[in-house]
XYZ file of C-alpha atoms in Angstrom:
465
model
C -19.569 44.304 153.097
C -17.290 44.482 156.219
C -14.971 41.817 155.552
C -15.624 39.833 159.570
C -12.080 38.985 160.388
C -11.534 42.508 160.295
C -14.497 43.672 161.725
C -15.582 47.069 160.935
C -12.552 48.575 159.670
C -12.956 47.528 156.043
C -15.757 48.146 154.244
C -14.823 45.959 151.084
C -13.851 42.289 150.176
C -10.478 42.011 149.213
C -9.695 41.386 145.561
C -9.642 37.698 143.981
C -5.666 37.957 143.731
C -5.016 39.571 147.143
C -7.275 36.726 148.552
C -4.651 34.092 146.606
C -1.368 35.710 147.676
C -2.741 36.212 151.685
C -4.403 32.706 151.943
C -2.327 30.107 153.632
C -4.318 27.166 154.897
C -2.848 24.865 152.204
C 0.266 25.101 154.452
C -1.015 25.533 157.901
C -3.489 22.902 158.155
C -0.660 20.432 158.682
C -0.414 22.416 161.859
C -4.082 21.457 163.099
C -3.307 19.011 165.852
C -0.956 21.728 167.545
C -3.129 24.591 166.976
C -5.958 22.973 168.703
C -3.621 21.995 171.600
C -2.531 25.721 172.035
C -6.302 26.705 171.552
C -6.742 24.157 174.649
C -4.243 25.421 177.306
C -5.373 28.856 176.235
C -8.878 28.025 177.287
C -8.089 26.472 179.963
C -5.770 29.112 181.366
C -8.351 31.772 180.600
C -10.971 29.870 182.942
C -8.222 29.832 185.542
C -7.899 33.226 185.614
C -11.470 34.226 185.879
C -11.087 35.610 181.911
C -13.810 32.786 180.708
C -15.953 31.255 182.567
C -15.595 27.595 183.264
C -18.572 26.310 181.422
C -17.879 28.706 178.512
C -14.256 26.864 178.427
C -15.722 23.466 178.748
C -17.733 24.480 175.793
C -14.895 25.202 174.168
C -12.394 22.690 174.517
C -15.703 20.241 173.925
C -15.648 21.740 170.368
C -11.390 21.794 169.484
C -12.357 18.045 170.504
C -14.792 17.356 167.826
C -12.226 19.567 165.602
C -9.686 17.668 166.214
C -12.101 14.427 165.477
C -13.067 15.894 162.446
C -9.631 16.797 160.867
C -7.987 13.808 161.462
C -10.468 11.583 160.179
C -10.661 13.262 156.974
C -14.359 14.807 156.969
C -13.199 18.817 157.675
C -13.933 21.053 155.092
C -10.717 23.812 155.136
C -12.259 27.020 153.423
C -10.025 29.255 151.499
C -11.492 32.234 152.381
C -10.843 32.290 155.809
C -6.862 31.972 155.120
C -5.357 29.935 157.595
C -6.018 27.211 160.400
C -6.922 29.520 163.482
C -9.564 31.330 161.250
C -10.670 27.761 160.063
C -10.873 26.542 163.753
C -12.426 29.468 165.432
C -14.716 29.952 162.613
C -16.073 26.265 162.869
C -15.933 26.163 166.831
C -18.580 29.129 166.112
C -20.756 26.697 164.229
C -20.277 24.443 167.046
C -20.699 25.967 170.001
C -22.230 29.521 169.568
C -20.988 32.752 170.348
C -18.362 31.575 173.451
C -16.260 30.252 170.390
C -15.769 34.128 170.097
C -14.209 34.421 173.541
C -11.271 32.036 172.767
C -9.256 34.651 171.286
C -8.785 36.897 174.422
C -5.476 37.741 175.163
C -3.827 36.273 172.060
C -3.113 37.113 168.472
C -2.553 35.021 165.359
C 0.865 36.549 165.804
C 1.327 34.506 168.944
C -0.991 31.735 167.802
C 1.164 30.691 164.487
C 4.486 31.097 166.483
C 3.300 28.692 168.799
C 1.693 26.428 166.419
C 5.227 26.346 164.444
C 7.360 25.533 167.734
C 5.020 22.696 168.797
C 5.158 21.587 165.086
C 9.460 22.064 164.794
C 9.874 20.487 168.120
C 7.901 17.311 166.927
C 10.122 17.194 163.833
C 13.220 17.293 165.700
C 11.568 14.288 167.997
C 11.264 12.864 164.743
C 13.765 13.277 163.258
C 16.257 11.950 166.132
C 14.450 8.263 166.174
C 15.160 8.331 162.523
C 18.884 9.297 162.783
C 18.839 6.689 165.969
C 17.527 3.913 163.665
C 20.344 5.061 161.335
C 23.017 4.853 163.755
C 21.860 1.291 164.726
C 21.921 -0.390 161.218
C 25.221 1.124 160.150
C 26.216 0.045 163.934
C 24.898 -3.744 162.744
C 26.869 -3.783 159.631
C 29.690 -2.302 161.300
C 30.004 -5.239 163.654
C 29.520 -7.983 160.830
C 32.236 -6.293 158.644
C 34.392 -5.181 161.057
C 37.159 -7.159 159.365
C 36.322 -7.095 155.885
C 39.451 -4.967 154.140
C 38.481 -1.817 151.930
C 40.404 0.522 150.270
C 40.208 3.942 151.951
C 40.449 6.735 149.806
C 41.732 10.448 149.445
C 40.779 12.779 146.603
C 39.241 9.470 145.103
C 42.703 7.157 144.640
C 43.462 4.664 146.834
C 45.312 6.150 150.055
C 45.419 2.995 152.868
C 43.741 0.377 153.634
C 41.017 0.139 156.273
C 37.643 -2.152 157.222
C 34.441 -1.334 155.663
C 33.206 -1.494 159.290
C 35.398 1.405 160.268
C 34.192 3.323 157.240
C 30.602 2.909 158.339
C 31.416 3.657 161.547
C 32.217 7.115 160.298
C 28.707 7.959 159.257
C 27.381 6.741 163.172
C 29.754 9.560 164.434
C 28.508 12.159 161.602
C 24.941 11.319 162.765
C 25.624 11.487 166.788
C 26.423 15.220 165.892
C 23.703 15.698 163.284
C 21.725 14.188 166.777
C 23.143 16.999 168.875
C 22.461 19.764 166.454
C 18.858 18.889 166.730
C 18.683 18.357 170.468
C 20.597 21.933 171.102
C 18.140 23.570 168.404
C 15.174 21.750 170.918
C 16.323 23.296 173.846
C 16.558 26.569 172.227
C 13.322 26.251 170.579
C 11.073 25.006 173.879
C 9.933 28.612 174.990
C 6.460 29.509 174.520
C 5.290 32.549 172.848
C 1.736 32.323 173.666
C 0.445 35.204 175.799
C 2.909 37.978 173.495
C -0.160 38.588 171.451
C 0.703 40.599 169.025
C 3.719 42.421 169.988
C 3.427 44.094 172.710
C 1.872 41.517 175.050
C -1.892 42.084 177.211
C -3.901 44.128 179.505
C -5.647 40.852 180.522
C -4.186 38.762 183.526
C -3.205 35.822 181.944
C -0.490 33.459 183.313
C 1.479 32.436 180.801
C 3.472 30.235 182.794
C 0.267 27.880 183.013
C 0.252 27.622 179.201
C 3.910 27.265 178.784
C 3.774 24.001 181.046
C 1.088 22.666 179.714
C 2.493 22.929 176.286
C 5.927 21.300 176.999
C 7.641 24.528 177.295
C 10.363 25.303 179.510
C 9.019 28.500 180.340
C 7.612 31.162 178.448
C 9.689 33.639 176.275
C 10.824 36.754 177.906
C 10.003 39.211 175.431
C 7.120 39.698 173.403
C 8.735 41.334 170.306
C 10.825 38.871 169.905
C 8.109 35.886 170.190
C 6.340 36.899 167.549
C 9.244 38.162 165.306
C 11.820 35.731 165.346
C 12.039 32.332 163.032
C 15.611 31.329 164.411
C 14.481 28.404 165.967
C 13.384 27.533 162.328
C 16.762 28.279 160.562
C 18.579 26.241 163.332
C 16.673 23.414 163.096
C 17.084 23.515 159.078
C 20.652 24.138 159.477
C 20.691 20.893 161.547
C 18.547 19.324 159.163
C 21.099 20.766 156.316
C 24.279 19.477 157.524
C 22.580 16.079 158.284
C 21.520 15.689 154.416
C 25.279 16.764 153.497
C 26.379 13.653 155.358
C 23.623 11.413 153.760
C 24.528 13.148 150.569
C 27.943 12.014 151.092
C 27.684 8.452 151.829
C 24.657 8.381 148.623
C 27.359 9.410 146.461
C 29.907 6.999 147.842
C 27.209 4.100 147.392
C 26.660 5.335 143.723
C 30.543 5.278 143.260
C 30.885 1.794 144.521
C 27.856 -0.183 143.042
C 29.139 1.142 139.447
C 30.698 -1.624 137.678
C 33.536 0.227 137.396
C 34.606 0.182 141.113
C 32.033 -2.586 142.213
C 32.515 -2.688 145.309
C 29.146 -3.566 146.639
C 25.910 -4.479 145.553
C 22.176 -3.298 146.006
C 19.347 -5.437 145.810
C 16.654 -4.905 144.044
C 14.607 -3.194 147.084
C 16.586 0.289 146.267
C 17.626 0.091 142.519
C 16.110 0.695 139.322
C 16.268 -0.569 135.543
C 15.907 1.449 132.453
C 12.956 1.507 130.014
C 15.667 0.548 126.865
C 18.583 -0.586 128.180
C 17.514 -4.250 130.006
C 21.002 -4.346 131.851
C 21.033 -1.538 134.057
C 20.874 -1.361 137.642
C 20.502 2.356 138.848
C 20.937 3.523 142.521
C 18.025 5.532 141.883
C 17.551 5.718 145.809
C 21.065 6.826 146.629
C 21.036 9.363 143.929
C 17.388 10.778 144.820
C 18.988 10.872 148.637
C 21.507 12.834 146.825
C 18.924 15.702 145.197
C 17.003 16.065 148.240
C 19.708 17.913 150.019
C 19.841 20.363 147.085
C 16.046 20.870 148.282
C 16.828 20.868 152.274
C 19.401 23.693 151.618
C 17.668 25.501 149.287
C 14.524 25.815 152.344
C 17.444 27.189 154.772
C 18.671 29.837 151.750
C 15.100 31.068 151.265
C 14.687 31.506 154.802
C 17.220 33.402 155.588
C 16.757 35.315 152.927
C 13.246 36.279 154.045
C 14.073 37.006 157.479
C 17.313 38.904 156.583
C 15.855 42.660 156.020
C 12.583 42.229 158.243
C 12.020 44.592 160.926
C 10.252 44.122 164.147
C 7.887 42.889 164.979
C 5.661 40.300 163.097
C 5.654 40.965 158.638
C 3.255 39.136 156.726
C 6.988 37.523 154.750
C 6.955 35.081 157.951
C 4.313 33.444 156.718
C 6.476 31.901 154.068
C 8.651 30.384 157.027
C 6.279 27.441 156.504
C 5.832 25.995 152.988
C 9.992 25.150 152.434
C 10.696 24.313 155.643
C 8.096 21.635 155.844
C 9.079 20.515 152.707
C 13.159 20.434 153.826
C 11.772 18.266 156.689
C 9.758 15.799 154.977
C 12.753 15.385 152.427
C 14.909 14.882 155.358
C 12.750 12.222 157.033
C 12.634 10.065 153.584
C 16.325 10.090 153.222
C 17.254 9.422 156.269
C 14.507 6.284 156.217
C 16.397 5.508 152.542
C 19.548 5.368 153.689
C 18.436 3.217 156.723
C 17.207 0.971 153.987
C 20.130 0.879 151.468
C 22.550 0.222 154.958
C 20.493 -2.800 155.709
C 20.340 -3.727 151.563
C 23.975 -3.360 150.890
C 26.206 -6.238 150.098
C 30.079 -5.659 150.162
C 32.095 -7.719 147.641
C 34.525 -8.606 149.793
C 36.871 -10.219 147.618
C 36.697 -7.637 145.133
C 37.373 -4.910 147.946
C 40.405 -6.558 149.165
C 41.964 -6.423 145.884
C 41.217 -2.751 145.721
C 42.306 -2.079 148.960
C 45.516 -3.325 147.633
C 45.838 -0.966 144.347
C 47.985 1.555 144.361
C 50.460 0.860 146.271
C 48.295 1.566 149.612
C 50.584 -0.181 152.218
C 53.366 2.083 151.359
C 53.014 4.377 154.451
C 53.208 0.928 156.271
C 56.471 0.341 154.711
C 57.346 3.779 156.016
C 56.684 3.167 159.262
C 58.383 -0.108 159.579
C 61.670 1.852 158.658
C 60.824 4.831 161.414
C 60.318 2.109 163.867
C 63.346 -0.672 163.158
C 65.724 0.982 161.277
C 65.188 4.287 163.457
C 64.838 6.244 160.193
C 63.641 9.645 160.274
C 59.951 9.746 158.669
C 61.271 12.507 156.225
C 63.936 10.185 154.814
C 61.955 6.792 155.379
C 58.938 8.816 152.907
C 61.792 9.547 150.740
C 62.776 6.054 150.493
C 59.626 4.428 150.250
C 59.346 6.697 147.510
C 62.174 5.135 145.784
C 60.892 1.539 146.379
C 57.477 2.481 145.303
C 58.449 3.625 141.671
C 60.675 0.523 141.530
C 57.551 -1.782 141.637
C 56.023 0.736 139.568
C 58.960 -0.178 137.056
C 58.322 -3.532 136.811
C 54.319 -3.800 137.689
C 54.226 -5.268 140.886
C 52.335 -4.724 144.236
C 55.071 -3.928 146.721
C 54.671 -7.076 148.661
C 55.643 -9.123 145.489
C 58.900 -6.832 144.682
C 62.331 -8.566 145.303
C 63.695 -7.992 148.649
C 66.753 -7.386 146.736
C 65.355 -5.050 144.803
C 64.449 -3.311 148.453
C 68.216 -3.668 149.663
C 69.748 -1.930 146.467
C 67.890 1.111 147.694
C 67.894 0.471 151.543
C 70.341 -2.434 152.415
C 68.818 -2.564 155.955
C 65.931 -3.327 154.904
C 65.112 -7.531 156.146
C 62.551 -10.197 154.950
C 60.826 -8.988 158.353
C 59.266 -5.925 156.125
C 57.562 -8.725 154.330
C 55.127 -8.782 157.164
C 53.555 -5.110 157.294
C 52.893 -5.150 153.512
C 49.711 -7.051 153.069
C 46.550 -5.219 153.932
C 45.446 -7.333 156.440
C 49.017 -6.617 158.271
C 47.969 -2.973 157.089
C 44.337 -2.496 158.762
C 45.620 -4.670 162.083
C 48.191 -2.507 162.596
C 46.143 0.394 163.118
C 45.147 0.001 166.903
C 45.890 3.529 168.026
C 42.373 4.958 169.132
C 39.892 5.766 166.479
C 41.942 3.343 164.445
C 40.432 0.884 161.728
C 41.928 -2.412 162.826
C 39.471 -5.236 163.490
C 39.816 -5.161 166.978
C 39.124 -1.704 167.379
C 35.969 -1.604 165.295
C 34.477 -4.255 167.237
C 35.103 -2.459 170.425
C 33.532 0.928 168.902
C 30.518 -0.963 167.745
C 30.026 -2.519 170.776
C 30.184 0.815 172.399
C 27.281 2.439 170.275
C 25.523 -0.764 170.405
C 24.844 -0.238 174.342
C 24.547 3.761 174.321
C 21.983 3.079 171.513
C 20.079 0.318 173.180
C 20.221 2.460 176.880
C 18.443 5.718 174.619
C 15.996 3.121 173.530
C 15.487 1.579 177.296
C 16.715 4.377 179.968
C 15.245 2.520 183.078
């Protein structure tokens, strides 16, 4: 039995397990809505261009109506044997409509179909995924502005380093995410050329106008090159190599919020909106949410790896490996949507403990470098020998136990007789974080002014008239 996607080259069925290994509608249905919208222009283009007739397209765009219709409201029956979603379209547009469904596939190729399907599809996750990131960006800009004096230790290779504001730390993440932002907007503008019309490699004998499609899809314009239309999934590893350094920096501040809500360190809370207990132990409070925010990029990365790696030895044009561009990368993008909307959640959640924090920020004798630069700046000390002497005065108060603002100033003089009771002044941490007013700095002042900055850009991208 001639096997009728084929038509009469085969005279067999394929076997059980090629049928499982080829089939692929359990991934490509989620691409209905944009199939049927590429199935559209085509039509419509095709009637333009005296290909169709007018009534035959009618007909046909009548029928990827009721499609549509049927798929999102649940009642569509997806059949396995017909593999994917423009076999399961055409194939019911037939029941529908009658032998013009069979004209719909002039002058393309699944080959051109699915590449166009997955940029329409890509393109809405990076639409997506930029309100998320936006909604991001204006919590941690919130939080920023109602802690933009609250004192924090600020930490390299984990020990205390200086002081600075919890506002300016979350501040941080608003600038990682503007980039993470950009990423995704440059991978959009890549992306938006249309590869309908390539067919399946080597373009068509029909005159079609691919132009007309392009702009009614969105597209820029159409791609130049019909080898590379259907062959290339770049557009998929850049936007997953957006979405992967994105998850690093959510991955980074997850970890940071697991660091400080352990008792340990407890510097801030979560409420119990994004924590967990445990089945045995009745005092626990987990940052489940941080932690699964955490794992997720492990899965986000992993979709980029595989990708690459299945793209890496194919020659042109189109290889049946592209059709596992779909299954991870979907996945990498759903992962990335629900930890970007749980970390929008835990910024909102979190409470600082402020008092706690500004005993912290205190530890370890974090003001020393502003005890350095007082003796650059009034004793006219070289930084090389004021480090060295700071030094000196550091492991004194180590000696005896004490912070550095409650050693002796005599004990200061025996190593630096210059030194005055004015010194007295830079070595609190509040002295510590005001001080730093040089731009990009994390004094109270200057965090308010940055917040108030992002505040407006973000509310203009929400309101541009």
């Amino acid at each position: 039995m001639s096997n009728k996607m084929w038509g009469g080259r085969f005279g067999e069925s394929p076997d059980a397990i090629m049928e499982e290994i080829n089939v692929s509608i359990d991934v490509d249905q989620h691409l209905y809505a944009q199939d049927i919208a590429a199935s559209k222009a085509h039509a419509a283009m095709l009637a333009a261009q005296g290909i169709i007739t007018a009534n035959d397209a009618k007909n046909i765009v009548g029928g990827l109506d009721t499609i549509l219709s049927e798929i999102s409201g649940g009642g569509f029956a997806f059949k396995r044997a017909l593999e994917d979603i423009h076999m399961n379209v055409e194939s019911r547009l037939g029941e529908l409509i009658g032998p013009a469904a069979g004209r719909l596939h002039t002058a393309r190729s699944r080959n051109d179909q699915v590449a166009t399907d997955f940029r329409l599809y890509v393109r809405d996750v990076i639409d997506d995924a930029d309100r998320a990131l936006a909604a991001f960006q204006r919590a941690l800009v919130d939080r920023a502005l109602e802690h933009a004096g609250t004192v924090m230790p600020g930490f390299t290779h984990l020990q205390t380093a200086q002081p600075v504001t919890f506002g300016h730390h979350l501040l941080a993440y608003v600038e990682m995410a503007a980039r993470d932002r950009g990423r995704f907007a440059d991978a959009r503008k890549r992306l938006n050329e249309s590869p309908l019309g390539a067919a399946a490699l080597a373009g068509t004998s029909f005159p079609i106008d691919r132009h007309a499609t392009a702009s009614a899809l969105g597209f820029v314009r159409p791609m130049a090159n019909s080898l590379d239309a259907v062959s290339d999934r770049d557009f998929v590893l850049e936007t997953l190599s957006a979405a992967s350094i994105a998850a690093v920096h959510l991955s980074r501040f997850a970890e940071e919020i697991v660091i400080w809500t352990s008792p340990l360190v407890g510097l801030v809370r979560l409420s119990d909106k994004f924590t967990t207990g445990s089945s045995i132990m009745p005092q626990k409070r987990n940052p489940d949410a941080a932690e699964l925010v955490r794992a997720k990029t492990g899965r986000i990365i992993g979709s980029l790896t595989a990708l690459l790696i299945v793209m890496k030895g194919l020659p042109l044009a189109y290889q049946k490996d592209m059709q596992e561009d779909k299954a991870g990368a979907m996945e990498a993008f759903g992962a990335l949507s629900l930890a970007v909307r749980a970390m929008t959640g835990m910024v909102l959640d979190i409470e600082p403990d402020e008092a706690r924090m500004k005993v912290a920020a205190g530890d370890g004798y974090a003001t020393a470098t502003d005890l350095a630069d007082w003796l650059v700046r009034t004793l006219k000390m070289p930084f090389r020998e004021a480090h060295h002497v700071t030094g000196r005065i550091v492991a004194k108060a180590a000696e005896g136990g004490l912070p550095l603002h409650k050693l002796a100033l005599g004990d200061m003089q025996a190593i630096e007789p210059r030194i005055t009771a004015e010194v007295m002044d830079v070595l609190s941490v509040e002295a510590s974080v005001a001080s730093r007013t040089s731009y990009g700095g994390t004094s109270p002042e200057n965090v308010r002014e940055q917040a108030k900055v992002w505040l407006k850009r973000l509310e203009k991208e929400q309101n541009p008239g």
